Short mmCIF file of C-alpha atoms in Angstrom, two decimals:
data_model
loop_
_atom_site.label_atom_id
_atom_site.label_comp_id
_atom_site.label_asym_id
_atom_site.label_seq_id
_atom_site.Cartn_x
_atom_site.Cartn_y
_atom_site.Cartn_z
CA UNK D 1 14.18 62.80 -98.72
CA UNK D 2 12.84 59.38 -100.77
CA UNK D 3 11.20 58.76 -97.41
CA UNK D 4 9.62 61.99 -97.27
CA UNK D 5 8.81 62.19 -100.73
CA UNK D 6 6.46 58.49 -100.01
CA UNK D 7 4.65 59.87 -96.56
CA UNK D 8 3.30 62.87 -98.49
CA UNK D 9 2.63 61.09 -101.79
CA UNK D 10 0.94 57.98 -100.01
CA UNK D 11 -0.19 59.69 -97.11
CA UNK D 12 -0.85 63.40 -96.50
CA UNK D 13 -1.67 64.33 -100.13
CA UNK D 14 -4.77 62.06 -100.03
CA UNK D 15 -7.31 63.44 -97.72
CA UNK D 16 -8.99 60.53 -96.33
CA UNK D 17 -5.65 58.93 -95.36
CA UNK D 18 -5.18 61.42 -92.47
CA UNK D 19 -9.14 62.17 -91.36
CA UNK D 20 -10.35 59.50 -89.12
CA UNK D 21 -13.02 56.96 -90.43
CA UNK D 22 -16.12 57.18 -87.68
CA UNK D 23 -17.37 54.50 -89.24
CA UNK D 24 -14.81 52.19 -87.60
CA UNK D 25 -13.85 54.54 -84.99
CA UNK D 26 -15.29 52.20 -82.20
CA UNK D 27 -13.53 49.19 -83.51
CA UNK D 28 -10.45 50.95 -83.11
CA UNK D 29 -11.06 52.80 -79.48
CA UNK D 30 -11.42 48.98 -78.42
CA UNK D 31 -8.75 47.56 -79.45
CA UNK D 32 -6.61 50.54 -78.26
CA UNK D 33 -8.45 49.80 -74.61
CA UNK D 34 -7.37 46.03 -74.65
CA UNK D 35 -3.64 46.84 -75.69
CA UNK D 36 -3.83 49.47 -72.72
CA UNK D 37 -5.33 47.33 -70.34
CA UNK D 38 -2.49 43.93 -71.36
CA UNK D 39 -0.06 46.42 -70.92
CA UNK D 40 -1.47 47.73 -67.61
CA UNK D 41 -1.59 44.17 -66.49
CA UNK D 42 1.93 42.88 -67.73
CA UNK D 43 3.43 46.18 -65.49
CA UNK D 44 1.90 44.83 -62.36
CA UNK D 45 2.98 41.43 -62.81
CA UNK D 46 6.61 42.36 -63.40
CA UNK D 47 5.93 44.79 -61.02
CA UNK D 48 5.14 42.38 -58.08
CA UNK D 49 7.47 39.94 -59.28
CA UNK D 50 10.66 42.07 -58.98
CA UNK D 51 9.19 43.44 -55.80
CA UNK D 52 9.55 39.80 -54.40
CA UNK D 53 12.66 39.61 -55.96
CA UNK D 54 14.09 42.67 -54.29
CA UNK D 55 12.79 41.59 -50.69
CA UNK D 56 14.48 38.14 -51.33
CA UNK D 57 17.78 39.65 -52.19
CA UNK D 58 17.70 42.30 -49.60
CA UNK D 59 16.97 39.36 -46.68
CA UNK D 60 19.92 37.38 -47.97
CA UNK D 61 22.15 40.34 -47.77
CA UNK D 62 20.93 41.32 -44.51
CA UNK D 63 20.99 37.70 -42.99
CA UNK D 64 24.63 37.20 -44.23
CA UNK D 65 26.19 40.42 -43.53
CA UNK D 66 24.90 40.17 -39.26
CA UNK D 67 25.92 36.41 -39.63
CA UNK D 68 29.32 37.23 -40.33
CA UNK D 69 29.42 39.73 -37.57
CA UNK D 70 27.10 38.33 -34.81
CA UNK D 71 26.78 34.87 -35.94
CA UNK D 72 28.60 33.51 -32.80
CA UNK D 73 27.34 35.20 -30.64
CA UNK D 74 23.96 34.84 -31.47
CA UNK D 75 24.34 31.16 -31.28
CA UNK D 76 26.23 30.65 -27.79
CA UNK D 77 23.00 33.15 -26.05
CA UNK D 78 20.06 31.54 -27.86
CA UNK D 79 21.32 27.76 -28.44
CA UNK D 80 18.57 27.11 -30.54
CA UNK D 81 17.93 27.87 -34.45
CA UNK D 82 14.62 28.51 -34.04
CA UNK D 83 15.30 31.44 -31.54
CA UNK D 84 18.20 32.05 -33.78
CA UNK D 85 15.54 32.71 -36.58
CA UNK D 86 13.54 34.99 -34.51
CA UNK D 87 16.45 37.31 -33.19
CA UNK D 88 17.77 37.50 -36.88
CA UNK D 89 13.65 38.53 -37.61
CA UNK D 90 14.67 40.87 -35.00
CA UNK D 91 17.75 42.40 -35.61
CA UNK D 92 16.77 42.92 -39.40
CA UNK D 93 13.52 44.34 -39.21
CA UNK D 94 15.18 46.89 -36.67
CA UNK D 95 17.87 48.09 -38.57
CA UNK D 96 15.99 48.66 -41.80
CA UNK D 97 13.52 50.61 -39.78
CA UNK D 98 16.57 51.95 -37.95
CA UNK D 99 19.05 52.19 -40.14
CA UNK D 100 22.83 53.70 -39.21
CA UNK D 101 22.58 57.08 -39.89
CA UNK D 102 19.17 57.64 -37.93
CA UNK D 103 21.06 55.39 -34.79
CA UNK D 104 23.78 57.86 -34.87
CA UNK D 105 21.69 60.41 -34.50
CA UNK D 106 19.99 58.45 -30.99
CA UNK D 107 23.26 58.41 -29.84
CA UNK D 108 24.09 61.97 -30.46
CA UNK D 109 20.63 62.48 -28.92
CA UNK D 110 21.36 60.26 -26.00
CA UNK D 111 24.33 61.99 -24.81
CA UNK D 112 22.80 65.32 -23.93
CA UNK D 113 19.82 63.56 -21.94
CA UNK D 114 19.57 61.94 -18.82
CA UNK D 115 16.47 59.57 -19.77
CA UNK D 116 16.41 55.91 -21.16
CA UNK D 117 16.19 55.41 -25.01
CA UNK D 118 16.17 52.90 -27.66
CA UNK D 119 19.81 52.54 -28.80
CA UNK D 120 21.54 50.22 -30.98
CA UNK D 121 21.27 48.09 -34.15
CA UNK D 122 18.30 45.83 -31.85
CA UNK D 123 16.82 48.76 -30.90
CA UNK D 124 17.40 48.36 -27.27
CA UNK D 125 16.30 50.70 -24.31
CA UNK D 126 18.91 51.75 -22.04
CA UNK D 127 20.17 54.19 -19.54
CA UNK D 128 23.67 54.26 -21.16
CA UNK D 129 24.89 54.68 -24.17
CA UNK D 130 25.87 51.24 -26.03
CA UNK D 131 27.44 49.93 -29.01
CA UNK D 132 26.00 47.68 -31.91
CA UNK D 133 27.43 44.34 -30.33
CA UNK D 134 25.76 45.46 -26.94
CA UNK D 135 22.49 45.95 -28.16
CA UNK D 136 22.59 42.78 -30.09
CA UNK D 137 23.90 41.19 -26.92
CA UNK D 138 20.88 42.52 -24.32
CA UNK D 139 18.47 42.13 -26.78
CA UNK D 140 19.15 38.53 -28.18
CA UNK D 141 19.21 37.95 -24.33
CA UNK D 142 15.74 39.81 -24.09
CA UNK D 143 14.71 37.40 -26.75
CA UNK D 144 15.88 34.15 -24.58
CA UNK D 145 14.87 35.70 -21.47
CA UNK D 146 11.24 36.06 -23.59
CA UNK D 147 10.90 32.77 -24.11
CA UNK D 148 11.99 30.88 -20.45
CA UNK D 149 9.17 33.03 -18.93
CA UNK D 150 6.85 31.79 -21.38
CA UNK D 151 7.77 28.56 -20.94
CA UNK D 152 7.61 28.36 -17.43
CA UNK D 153 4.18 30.25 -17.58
CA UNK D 154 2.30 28.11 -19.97
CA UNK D 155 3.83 24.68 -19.84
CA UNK D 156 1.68 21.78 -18.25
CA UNK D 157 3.60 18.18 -18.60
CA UNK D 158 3.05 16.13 -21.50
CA UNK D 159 0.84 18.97 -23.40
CA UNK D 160 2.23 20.60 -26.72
CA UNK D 161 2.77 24.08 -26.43
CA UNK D 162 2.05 25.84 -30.10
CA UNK D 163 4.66 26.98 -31.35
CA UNK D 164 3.64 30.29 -33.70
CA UNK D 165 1.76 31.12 -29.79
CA UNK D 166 5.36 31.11 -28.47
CA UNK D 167 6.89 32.88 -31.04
CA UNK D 168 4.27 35.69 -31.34
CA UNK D 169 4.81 36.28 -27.68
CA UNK D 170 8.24 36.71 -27.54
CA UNK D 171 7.84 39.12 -30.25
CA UNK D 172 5.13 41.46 -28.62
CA UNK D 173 7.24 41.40 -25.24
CA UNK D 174 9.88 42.30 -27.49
CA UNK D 175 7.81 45.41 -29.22
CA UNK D 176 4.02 46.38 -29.21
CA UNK D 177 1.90 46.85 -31.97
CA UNK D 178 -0.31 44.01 -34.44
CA UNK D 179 1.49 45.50 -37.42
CA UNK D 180 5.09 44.96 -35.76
CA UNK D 181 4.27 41.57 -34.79
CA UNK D 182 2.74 40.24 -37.93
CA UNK D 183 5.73 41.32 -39.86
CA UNK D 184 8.17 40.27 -37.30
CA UNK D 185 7.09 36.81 -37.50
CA UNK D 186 6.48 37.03 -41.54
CA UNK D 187 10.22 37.48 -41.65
CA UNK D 188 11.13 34.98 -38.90
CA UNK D 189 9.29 32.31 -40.70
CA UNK D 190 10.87 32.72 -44.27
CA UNK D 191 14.45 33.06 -42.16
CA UNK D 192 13.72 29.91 -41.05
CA UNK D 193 12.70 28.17 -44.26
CA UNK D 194 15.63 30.04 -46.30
CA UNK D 195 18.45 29.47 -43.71
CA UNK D 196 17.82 26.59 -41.56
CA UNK D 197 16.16 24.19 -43.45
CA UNK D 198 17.05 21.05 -42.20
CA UNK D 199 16.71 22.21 -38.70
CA UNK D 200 15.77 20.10 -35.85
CA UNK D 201 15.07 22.55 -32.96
CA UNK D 202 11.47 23.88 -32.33
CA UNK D 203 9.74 25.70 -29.24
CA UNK D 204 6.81 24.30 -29.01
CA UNK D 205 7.21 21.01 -27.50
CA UNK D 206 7.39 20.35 -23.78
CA UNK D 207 9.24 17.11 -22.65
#
């Protein structure tokens, strides 16, 4: 009530309190249009920020929940980190595109056609129906497989192959399509950095 009581006396009783003053009406329009545009800008920066954050999180948990189930195996096909990185690039891009409801469905799908489809966790094509560890299996070896041929296409003795040639390759044998490819490797590259650090393997030297 006292509060009440000090609006209306202060406030609305007196005329000119509530009626705007024109006179400073574009002082005030400006200032509203710099608080509007800091704000604006301060929304996109968290905005992008937790965006990064999100994809940084989501790539750990990705990386670490396959490594605990396909780590091994991974490792004894591709005996290399750097291939390692790729098939992980792989395997992670395809499953959130893919992800384990929509793969049920493909093998739901599979069973009452005789044709070849994509199956799997790695997004594999095959004849028969196959599990997650299969498709990792034939397409980590698809990966390795990838990058002998390459190897044994394009190497000349004593010459440096480039490696980001090698590894862009192996991806587009893997899938077509520029965008596929550019974000493939994207995501193969910060593996690398995030995971294997300290790594000593590469692909693109010949000896």
């Amino acid at each position: 009530i006292i509060i009440s009581y000090f609006v209306y006396d202060r406030i609305i009783r007196i005329k000119e309190n509530i009626l705007p003053d024109f006179t400073t009406i574009a002082n005030e329009l400006w200032i509203i249009i710099l608080i509007f545009i800091f704000q604006l800008t301060n929304n996109i920066n968290v905005s992008q920020s937790g965006t990064i954050r999100r994809k940084e999180n989501y790539l750990k948990s990705r990386y670490k929940h396959f490594s605990k189930l396909y780590g091994e195996l991974i490792k004894d096909i591709t005996k290399n980190e750097a291939l390692e990185s790729v098939t992980y690039a792989v395997l992670i891009y395809e499953d959130f595109n893919r992800p384990k409801i929509i793969r049920i469905i493909e093998n739901l799908k599979h069973r009452f056609s005789n044709k070849s489809h994509t199956l799997g966790v790695m997004q594999v094509k095959s004849d028969k129906l196959i599990n997650e560890k299969e498709s990792v299996i034939l397409g980590t070896t698809k990966i390795v497989n990838s990058y002998n041929k390459y190897i044994k296409e394009n190497s000349v003795e004593g010459e440096e192959i480039y490696e980001w040639n090698i590894i862009n390759s192996i991806i587009s044998d893997y899938n077509v399509g520029s965008e596929y490819s550019h974000e493939v490797y994207e995501l193969s590259y910060e593996i690398r950095k995030t995971f294997y650090p300290n790594s000593k393997d590469n692909l693109g030297y010949v000896e």
